[in-house]
Amino acid sequence: MKIPLTSLWSIEEGAAGKIAAMIHAAAGIDDRRGEPLISQTAGNIGIVHVTGVMTKGEEEAWWFGGTSTMQATRAVAAFADAPGTKALVINFDSPGGTVDGLAEFGDAIFEAKKKKKVYAQVSGTTASAAYYAASQADRIFAGRMDMIGSIGTRLMLY
């Protein structure tokens, strides 16, 4: 898709998506829309992948290459209700993200524990919002070089 940048304005409807598609095409990133692969099964274990910056909206997650807490919440709830799923593993590699949508994701993990065993697996970094969500699991597993923790907020005043 070749669209000259001079013809796009960020205030035009759909322009941001077109610009992102051009950036992703130039970087060789697959530009499929829709539900990203954030969940899978391995036998009777449900796996949810939380990678990159966590944002509430699916568009923001797609744009920044992170995970939408809305999508992760739906995946956790679906595995919790799936009769064939015996346990749930949430694989975290995230520095955290936005507060918006985080409580709902944490609540979904907490509610899933009432139905199945829920394990958080750290695969690199689980900090800030990601650690908040992971702390809702029955147990957190990590390797000796994984980084965990750092729940905090920052407020900038000008």
mmCIF file of C-alpha atoms in Angstrom:
data_model
loop_
_atom_site.group_PDB
_atom_site.id
_atom_site.type_symbol
_atom_site.label_atom_id
_atom_site.label_comp_id
_atom_site.label_asym_id
_atom_site.label_seq_id
_atom_site.Cartn_x
_atom_site.Cartn_y
_atom_site.Cartn_z
ATOM 1 C CA MET A 1 0.000 0.000 0.000
ATOM 2 C CA LYS A 2 1.614 3.250 -1.117
ATOM 3 C CA ILE A 3 -0.023 6.345 0.262
ATOM 4 C CA PRO A 4 2.001 9.533 0.258
ATOM 5 C CA LEU A 5 2.308 10.914 3.763
ATOM 6 C CA THR A 6 1.485 14.364 2.461
ATOM 7 C CA SER A 7 -2.055 13.172 1.758
ATOM 8 C CA LEU A 8 -2.724 12.007 5.331
ATOM 9 C CA TRP A 9 -3.717 14.142 8.263
ATOM 10 C CA SER A 10 -3.979 12.705 11.753
ATOM 11 C CA ILE A 11 -7.362 14.375 12.210
ATOM 12 C CA GLU A 12 -8.836 12.516 9.252
ATOM 13 C CA GLU A 13 -10.821 9.414 10.132
ATOM 14 C CA GLY A 14 -8.701 6.293 9.623
ATOM 15 C CA ALA A 15 -5.478 8.217 8.921
ATOM 16 C CA ALA A 16 -3.677 6.949 12.032
ATOM 17 C CA GLY A 17 -4.321 3.334 11.012
ATOM 18 C CA LYS A 18 -3.029 3.992 7.493
ATOM 19 C CA ILE A 19 0.112 5.620 8.828
ATOM 20 C CA ALA A 20 0.659 2.709 11.250
ATOM 21 C CA ALA A 21 0.188 0.222 8.397
ATOM 22 C CA MET A 22 2.847 2.037 6.392
ATOM 23 C CA ILE A 23 5.261 2.000 9.341
ATOM 24 C CA HIS A 24 4.591 -1.668 10.011
ATOM 25 C CA ALA A 25 5.023 -2.543 6.307
ATOM 26 C CA ALA A 26 8.341 -0.701 6.196
ATOM 27 C CA ALA A 27 9.467 -2.562 9.316
ATOM 28 C CA GLY A 28 8.292 -5.917 7.959
ATOM 29 C CA ILE A 29 5.649 -6.354 10.657
ATOM 30 C CA ASP A 30 2.577 -8.444 9.859
ATOM 31 C CA ASP A 31 -0.267 -5.931 9.573
ATOM 32 C CA ARG A 32 -3.252 -8.194 10.247
ATOM 33 C CA ARG A 33 -6.021 -6.647 12.279
ATOM 34 C CA GLY A 34 -8.321 -8.452 14.649
ATOM 35 C CA GLU A 35 -7.676 -10.543 17.732
ATOM 36 C CA PRO A 36 -3.948 -11.149 18.094
ATOM 37 C CA LEU A 37 -2.668 -14.509 19.237
ATOM 38 C CA ILE A 38 -2.495 -13.850 22.964
ATOM 39 C CA SER A 39 -3.885 -17.210 24.024
ATOM 40 C CA GLN A 40 -3.369 -20.856 23.178
ATOM 41 C CA THR A 41 -3.818 -24.271 24.705
ATOM 42 C CA ALA A 42 -1.308 -26.976 25.507
ATOM 43 C CA GLY A 43 -3.265 -30.115 26.268
ATOM 44 C CA ASN A 44 -5.704 -29.128 28.998
ATOM 45 C CA ILE A 45 -3.729 -26.025 30.027
ATOM 46 C CA GLY A 46 -4.836 -22.590 28.873
ATOM 47 C CA ILE A 47 -2.020 -20.124 28.207
ATOM 48 C CA VAL A 48 -2.405 -16.355 27.990
ATOM 49 C CA HIS A 49 0.571 -14.292 26.795
ATOM 50 C CA VAL A 50 1.011 -10.802 28.219
ATOM 51 C CA THR A 51 3.925 -9.159 26.447
ATOM 52 C CA GLY A 52 5.069 -5.606 25.959
ATOM 53 C CA VAL A 53 3.309 -2.546 27.274
ATOM 54 C CA MET A 54 -0.166 -3.243 28.629
ATOM 55 C CA THR A 55 -2.899 -0.875 27.451
ATOM 56 C CA LYS A 56 -6.652 -1.157 27.735
ATOM 57 C CA GLY A 57 -7.580 -0.623 24.120
ATOM 58 C CA GLU A 58 -6.927 -3.068 21.354
ATOM 59 C CA GLU A 59 -5.928 -0.299 18.942
ATOM 60 C CA GLU A 60 -3.279 1.019 21.315
ATOM 61 C CA ALA A 61 -1.929 -2.465 21.949
ATOM 62 C CA TRP A 62 -1.722 -3.092 18.212
ATOM 63 C CA TRP A 63 -0.074 0.265 17.587
ATOM 64 C CA PHE A 64 2.588 -0.173 20.289
ATOM 65 C CA GLY A 65 3.016 -3.938 19.917
ATOM 66 C CA GLY A 66 1.866 -4.713 23.451
ATOM 67 C CA THR A 67 -1.081 -6.476 25.048
ATOM 68 C CA SER A 68 -4.626 -5.220 25.421
ATOM 69 C CA THR A 69 -5.895 -5.835 28.942
ATOM 70 C CA MET A 70 -9.392 -6.113 27.432
ATOM 71 C CA GLN A 71 -8.272 -9.017 25.242
ATOM 72 C CA ALA A 72 -6.330 -10.629 28.077
ATOM 73 C CA THR A 73 -9.359 -10.294 30.372
ATOM 74 C CA ARG A 74 -11.571 -12.037 27.790
ATOM 75 C CA ALA A 75 -8.991 -14.811 27.306
ATOM 76 C CA VAL A 76 -8.667 -15.460 31.059
ATOM 77 C CA ALA A 77 -12.449 -15.538 31.506
ATOM 78 C CA ALA A 78 -12.869 -17.889 28.548
ATOM 79 C CA PHE A 79 -10.304 -20.353 29.921
ATOM 80 C CA ALA A 80 -11.845 -20.130 33.398
ATOM 81 C CA ASP A 81 -15.212 -21.154 31.951
ATOM 82 C CA ALA A 82 -13.892 -23.771 29.506
ATOM 83 C CA PRO A 83 -14.759 -27.265 30.799
ATOM 84 C CA GLY A 84 -11.728 -28.859 29.107
ATOM 85 C CA THR A 85 -9.239 -26.502 30.709
ATOM 86 C CA LYS A 86 -7.783 -27.787 33.984
ATOM 87 C CA ALA A 87 -5.413 -24.880 34.755
ATOM 88 C CA LEU A 88 -4.376 -21.522 33.410
ATOM 89 C CA VAL A 89 -0.862 -20.169 32.886
ATOM 90 C CA ILE A 90 -0.407 -16.473 32.262
ATOM 91 C CA ASN A 91 2.987 -15.888 30.686
ATOM 92 C CA PHE A 92 4.236 -12.376 31.514
ATOM 93 C CA ASP A 93 7.027 -10.418 29.864
ATOM 94 C CA SER A 94 5.907 -6.852 30.397
ATOM 95 C CA PRO A 95 7.261 -3.693 31.980
ATOM 96 C CA GLY A 96 3.666 -2.789 32.908
ATOM 97 C CA GLY A 97 1.404 -0.241 31.354
ATOM 98 C CA THR A 98 -1.626 1.904 31.888
ATOM 99 C CA VAL A 99 -3.953 1.807 34.861
ATOM 100 C CA ASP A 100 -7.027 1.914 32.618
ATOM 101 C CA GLY A 101 -8.362 -1.650 32.295
ATOM 102 C CA LEU A 102 -5.905 -3.084 34.819
ATOM 103 C CA ALA A 103 -8.396 -3.659 37.652
ATOM 104 C CA GLU A 104 -10.693 -5.616 35.333
ATOM 105 C CA PHE A 105 -7.781 -7.819 34.215
ATOM 106 C CA GLY A 106 -6.687 -8.421 37.815
ATOM 107 C CA ASP A 107 -10.274 -9.183 38.821
ATOM 108 C CA ALA A 108 -10.596 -11.723 35.984
ATOM 109 C CA ILE A 109 -7.479 -13.524 37.213
ATOM 110 C CA PHE A 110 -8.755 -13.461 40.801
ATOM 111 C CA GLU A 111 -12.162 -14.854 39.714
ATOM 112 C CA ALA A 112 -10.508 -17.540 37.572
ATOM 113 C CA LYS A 113 -8.728 -18.823 40.711
ATOM 114 C CA LYS A 114 -12.114 -19.767 42.124
ATOM 115 C CA LYS A 115 -12.611 -22.219 39.243
ATOM 116 C CA LYS A 116 -9.114 -23.412 38.290
ATOM 117 C CA LYS A 117 -5.504 -23.196 39.339
ATOM 118 C CA VAL A 118 -3.933 -20.038 37.902
ATOM 119 C CA TYR A 119 -0.174 -19.652 37.592
ATOM 120 C CA ALA A 120 1.822 -16.607 36.550
ATOM 121 C CA GLN A 121 5.024 -17.391 34.666
ATOM 122 C CA VAL A 122 7.607 -14.622 34.422
ATOM 123 C CA SER A 123 9.539 -14.729 31.157
ATOM 124 C CA GLY A 124 11.869 -11.774 31.495
ATOM 125 C CA THR A 125 10.194 -8.839 33.225
ATOM 126 C CA THR A 126 6.980 -8.535 35.206
ATOM 127 C CA ALA A 127 6.818 -5.071 36.669
ATOM 128 C CA SER A 128 4.338 -2.390 37.601
ATOM 129 C CA ALA A 129 0.894 -3.132 36.093
ATOM 130 C CA ALA A 130 2.067 -6.583 34.985
ATOM 131 C CA TYR A 131 3.127 -7.450 38.531
ATOM 132 C CA TYR A 132 -0.198 -6.173 39.855
ATOM 133 C CA ALA A 133 -1.996 -8.607 37.522
ATOM 134 C CA ALA A 134 0.413 -11.489 38.187
ATOM 135 C CA SER A 135 -0.030 -11.080 41.947
ATOM 136 C CA GLN A 136 -3.645 -12.219 41.565
ATOM 137 C CA ALA A 137 -2.542 -15.721 40.492
ATOM 138 C CA ASP A 138 -2.231 -18.681 42.865
ATOM 139 C CA ARG A 139 1.548 -18.739 42.391
ATOM 140 C CA ILE A 140 4.209 -16.822 40.501
ATOM 141 C CA PHE A 141 7.109 -18.699 38.915
ATOM 142 C CA ALA A 142 10.279 -17.012 37.708
ATOM 143 C CA GLY A 143 13.852 -17.809 36.806
ATOM 144 C CA ARG A 144 16.765 -16.429 38.777
ATOM 145 C CA MET A 145 17.496 -13.703 36.216
ATOM 146 C CA ASP A 146 13.892 -12.585 35.714
ATOM 147 C CA MET A 147 12.920 -9.160 37.028
ATOM 148 C CA ILE A 148 9.798 -8.871 39.175
ATOM 149 C CA GLY A 149 8.239 -6.052 41.130
ATOM 150 C CA SER A 150 8.166 -2.272 41.035
ATOM 151 C CA ILE A 151 4.554 -1.351 41.582
ATOM 152 C CA GLY A 152 4.355 2.391 41.585
ATOM 153 C CA THR A 153 3.010 5.430 39.865
ATOM 154 C CA ARG A 154 4.504 8.580 38.561
ATOM 155 C CA LEU A 155 2.895 11.965 38.379
ATOM 156 C CA MET A 156 4.461 14.789 36.448
ATOM 157 C CA LEU A 157 3.481 18.346 37.208
ATOM 158 C CA TYR A 158 4.440 21.313 35.101
#
